[in-house]
Coordinates of C-alpha atoms in Angstrom, one line a residue:
X1 CA 59.7 117.4 35.8
X2 CA 62.1 117.0 37.8
X3 CA 64.1 114.0 37.8
X4 CA 66.7 112.5 39.6
X5 CA 69.2 111.5 37.6
X6 CA 72.7 112.0 38.2
X7 CA 73.8 114.4 34.5
X8 CA 77.0 116.4 33.9
X9 CA 77.6 119.5 32.4
X10 CA 79.1 118.8 29.0
X11 CA 76.4 119.7 26.8
X12 CA 77.9 122.0 23.9
X13 CA 76.0 125.4 22.5
X14 CA 74.6 125.9 18.8
X15 CA 76.6 126.6 16.5
X16 CA 75.1 128.0 13.3
X17 CA 76.5 131.3 10.7
X18 CA 72.8 132.5 11.1
X19 CA 72.6 135.8 12.9
X20 CA 69.2 136.3 13.2
X21 CA 66.1 134.5 10.8
X22 CA 66.6 132.8 8.1
X23 CA 66.2 135.4 4.7
X24 CA 63.7 132.4 3.6
X25 CA 61.8 131.9 6.2
X26 CA 59.2 133.8 4.8
X27 CA 59.3 132.5 1.5
X28 CA 58.8 128.6 2.6
X29 CA 56.7 129.1 5.3
X30 CA 54.4 131.0 2.5
X31 CA 54.8 128.3 0.0
X32 CA 53.4 125.9 2.9
X33 CA 50.9 127.3 3.1
X34 CA 49.2 126.7 -0.2
X35 CA 49.9 123.4 -0.8
X36 CA 49.0 119.9 0.7
X37 CA 52.4 117.8 1.4
X38 CA 51.4 114.9 -0.4
X39 CA 54.6 112.5 0.4
X40 CA 52.8 109.0 1.2
X41 CA 52.2 107.5 4.9
X42 CA 54.0 104.1 5.2
X43 CA 52.3 101.5 6.9
X44 CA 54.6 100.8 9.2
X45 CA 53.8 104.9 11.0
X46 CA 50.2 104.0 10.4
X47 CA 50.1 100.8 12.4
X48 CA 52.1 102.8 14.8
X49 CA 49.2 105.7 14.8
X50 CA 46.4 103.1 15.0
X51 CA 48.4 101.3 18.4
X52 CA 47.7 104.4 19.6
X53 CA 44.6 105.6 19.1
X54 CA 43.4 102.2 20.2
X55 CA 44.8 102.9 23.6
X56 CA 43.6 106.2 24.0
X57 CA 39.7 105.5 22.5
X58 CA 39.9 103.0 26.1
X59 CA 41.0 106.2 28.0
X60 CA 39.4 108.6 29.3
X61 CA 41.1 112.4 30.0
X62 CA 42.0 114.9 27.5
X63 CA 45.4 114.5 25.6
X64 CA 49.1 115.7 25.9
X65 CA 51.8 115.5 23.0
X66 CA 55.1 115.3 23.8
X67 CA 56.5 115.5 19.7
X68 CA 59.9 114.0 19.7
X69 CA 60.2 112.7 23.7
X70 CA 63.8 111.5 23.2
X71 CA 63.7 108.4 25.8
X72 CA 60.4 109.5 27.0
X73 CA 61.7 111.5 30.4
X74 CA 59.2 114.3 29.5
X75 CA 56.7 111.7 28.6
X76 CA 56.6 110.1 32.0
X77 CA 57.4 113.9 33.8
X78 CA 54.5 114.7 32.5
X79 CA 51.7 112.3 33.1
X80 CA 52.5 112.9 37.0
X81 CA 52.4 116.2 36.5
X82 CA 49.2 116.4 35.0
X83 CA 47.6 112.9 35.9
X84 CA 44.3 113.4 35.0
X85 CA 45.4 113.6 31.2
X86 CA 46.5 111.1 28.3
X87 CA 50.1 111.6 27.5
X88 CA 51.2 110.2 23.8
X89 CA 55.3 110.4 23.7
X90 CA 56.2 110.0 20.1
X91 CA 60.3 109.7 19.2
X92 CA 61.6 108.1 15.5
X93 CA 64.7 106.3 17.3
X94 CA 63.7 103.1 18.5
X95 CA 67.2 103.7 20.4
X96 CA 66.3 106.4 22.4
X97 CA 63.0 105.1 23.4
X98 CA 64.8 102.0 24.6
X99 CA 66.7 103.6 27.1
X100 CA 63.2 103.1 29.8
X101 CA 64.7 104.3 33.2
X102 CA 61.8 104.4 35.2
X103 CA 58.4 103.4 35.3
X104 CA 56.3 104.8 32.5
X105 CA 53.3 106.2 34.7
X106 CA 49.8 104.7 33.4
X107 CA 48.7 107.1 31.1
X108 CA 51.6 107.4 29.4
X109 CA 52.0 106.1 25.9
X110 CA 56.1 106.0 24.6
X111 CA 55.1 105.7 20.4
X112 CA 58.0 104.8 18.0
X113 CA 56.9 106.5 14.7
X114 CA 57.9 109.5 12.5
X115 CA 56.5 112.9 13.5
X116 CA 55.8 114.1 9.8
X117 CA 53.7 111.0 9.1
X118 CA 52.1 110.5 13.1
X119 CA 51.4 114.2 13.2
X120 CA 49.4 113.7 9.3
X121 CA 47.8 111.2 10.5
X122 CA 46.4 112.7 14.0
X123 CA 45.3 115.5 11.9
X124 CA 43.1 113.4 9.7
X125 CA 41.7 111.5 13.1
X126 CA 40.5 114.6 14.4
X127 CA 42.7 114.8 17.5
X128 CA 42.6 118.2 19.3
X129 CA 45.2 117.9 22.2
X130 CA 45.0 120.3 24.9
X131 CA 48.5 120.8 25.0
X132 CA 51.5 119.9 23.0
X133 CA 54.8 120.1 23.9
X134 CA 58.5 120.0 21.5
X135 CA 60.8 120.3 23.3
X136 CA 64.3 120.9 22.1
X137 CA 63.9 119.8 18.1
X138 CA 67.6 119.2 17.0
X139 CA 68.0 123.0 15.3
X140 CA 69.6 121.9 11.6
X141 CA 71.6 124.9 12.7
X142 CA 73.5 124.4 8.9
X143 CA 71.7 127.9 6.9
X144 CA 71.1 125.3 3.6
X145 CA 68.9 122.6 6.0
X146 CA 66.4 125.4 6.6
X147 CA 63.3 123.6 5.3
X148 CA 64.3 120.6 7.7
X149 CA 63.4 122.6 11.0
X150 CA 59.9 122.9 11.2
X151 CA 58.0 126.0 10.8
X152 CA 60.3 125.9 7.2
X153 CA 59.2 122.0 6.3
X154 CA 55.6 121.9 5.0
X155 CA 54.2 120.0 8.2
X156 CA 54.0 123.6 9.7
X157 CA 50.3 123.7 8.7
X158 CA 49.8 120.3 10.0
X159 CA 50.9 121.2 13.6
X160 CA 49.0 124.2 13.2
X161 CA 45.8 122.0 12.7
X162 CA 46.0 120.1 15.6
X163 CA 45.8 122.8 18.2
X164 CA 46.2 123.4 21.4
X165 CA 48.2 124.8 23.6
X166 CA 52.2 124.7 22.2
X167 CA 55.6 125.2 23.8
X168 CA 58.9 124.2 22.3
X169 CA 61.5 124.8 23.9
X170 CA 65.0 125.4 22.5
X171 CA 69.0 126.3 23.5
X172 CA 69.1 127.8 19.9
X173 CA 67.3 131.1 20.1
X174 CA 67.1 131.9 16.7
X175 CA 64.9 128.5 15.6
X176 CA 62.4 130.2 18.2
X177 CA 62.7 133.6 16.7
X178 CA 62.2 132.4 13.4
X179 CA 59.3 129.5 14.5
X180 CA 57.1 133.0 15.9
X181 CA 57.7 134.9 12.9
X182 CA 55.9 131.4 11.2
X183 CA 53.6 131.5 13.8
X184 CA 52.7 135.2 12.8
X185 CA 52.4 135.1 8.9
X186 CA 49.5 131.9 10.8
X187 CA 47.7 135.2 12.2
X188 CA 49.2 133.6 16.2
X189 CA 50.8 135.3 18.5
X190 CA 54.1 133.5 20.2
X191 CA 55.9 134.2 23.6
X192 CA 58.8 133.7 24.1
X193 CA 60.9 133.5 27.2
X194 CA 64.2 132.5 28.7
X195 CA 64.1 129.2 31.0
X196 CA 65.2 130.7 34.4
X197 CA 65.2 128.9 37.7
X198 CA 61.8 128.8 39.1
X199 CA 60.7 126.6 35.5
X200 CA 61.6 122.5 36.5
X201 CA 63.5 120.8 33.3
X202 CA 61.8 118.4 31.6
X203 CA 64.4 115.9 31.7
X204 CA 67.3 115.2 32.1
X205 CA 68.4 116.1 28.6
X206 CA 67.3 119.4 30.1
X207 CA 68.8 119.8 33.3
X208 CA 72.4 118.8 32.1
X209 CA 72.1 122.0 29.9
X210 CA 71.1 123.9 32.6
X211 CA 73.9 123.1 34.6
X212 CA 77.1 123.7 31.4
X213 CA 75.6 126.9 31.5
X214 CA 73.8 127.2 28.2
X215 CA 70.4 129.5 27.8
X216 CA 67.5 127.8 27.5
X217 CA 64.5 129.7 26.0
X218 CA 60.4 128.4 25.5
X219 CA 57.8 129.8 22.7
X220 CA 54.6 129.1 23.9
X221 CA 51.7 129.8 21.4
X222 CA 47.7 128.8 21.9
X223 CA 46.7 126.8 18.0

């Protein structure tokens, strides 16, 4: 999962006043585990999901989701790494997805959609990805923005329901520690490890973090 793009190392580390997992984390996780999130799904996201569903039904091979794929570099790398699988990368930013820097393999589809709606539609359609990657989600490091983090958001039970071998990478260890606690609440065991030089970078974005000297971590769990 490596790219040859030249990348300068000037990315900044996450800054937060939090020194450990948020004290309100488990209260949020508990609350969201007991109630379904009823926000209406937009027609735009439904249409995007329908296109992805159609693409998937025309193919054989197990599914890998790359949620929040940015420019799609990580999705393309996964497609090369897992040529027998079907890779769907989802990002809500048309600007990021438009930065097509290289050919997209036939077993890879990039979709512009909001993850919160896309995941709910995928769950309703009984999608069961074999693997699910969430690479460098926005950490929302301000303590007041806790509920914007996926593990403290009402969407978290939907993410769990999709199942599969789950991997989240971050340059903010506290984000992954919180996610591990949220998973533990749902009786899922997570492992967090530093990403060392033996793990190939998943995208130029991650490569930039590395050459900036930032410590990076990955959380892995079976959902």
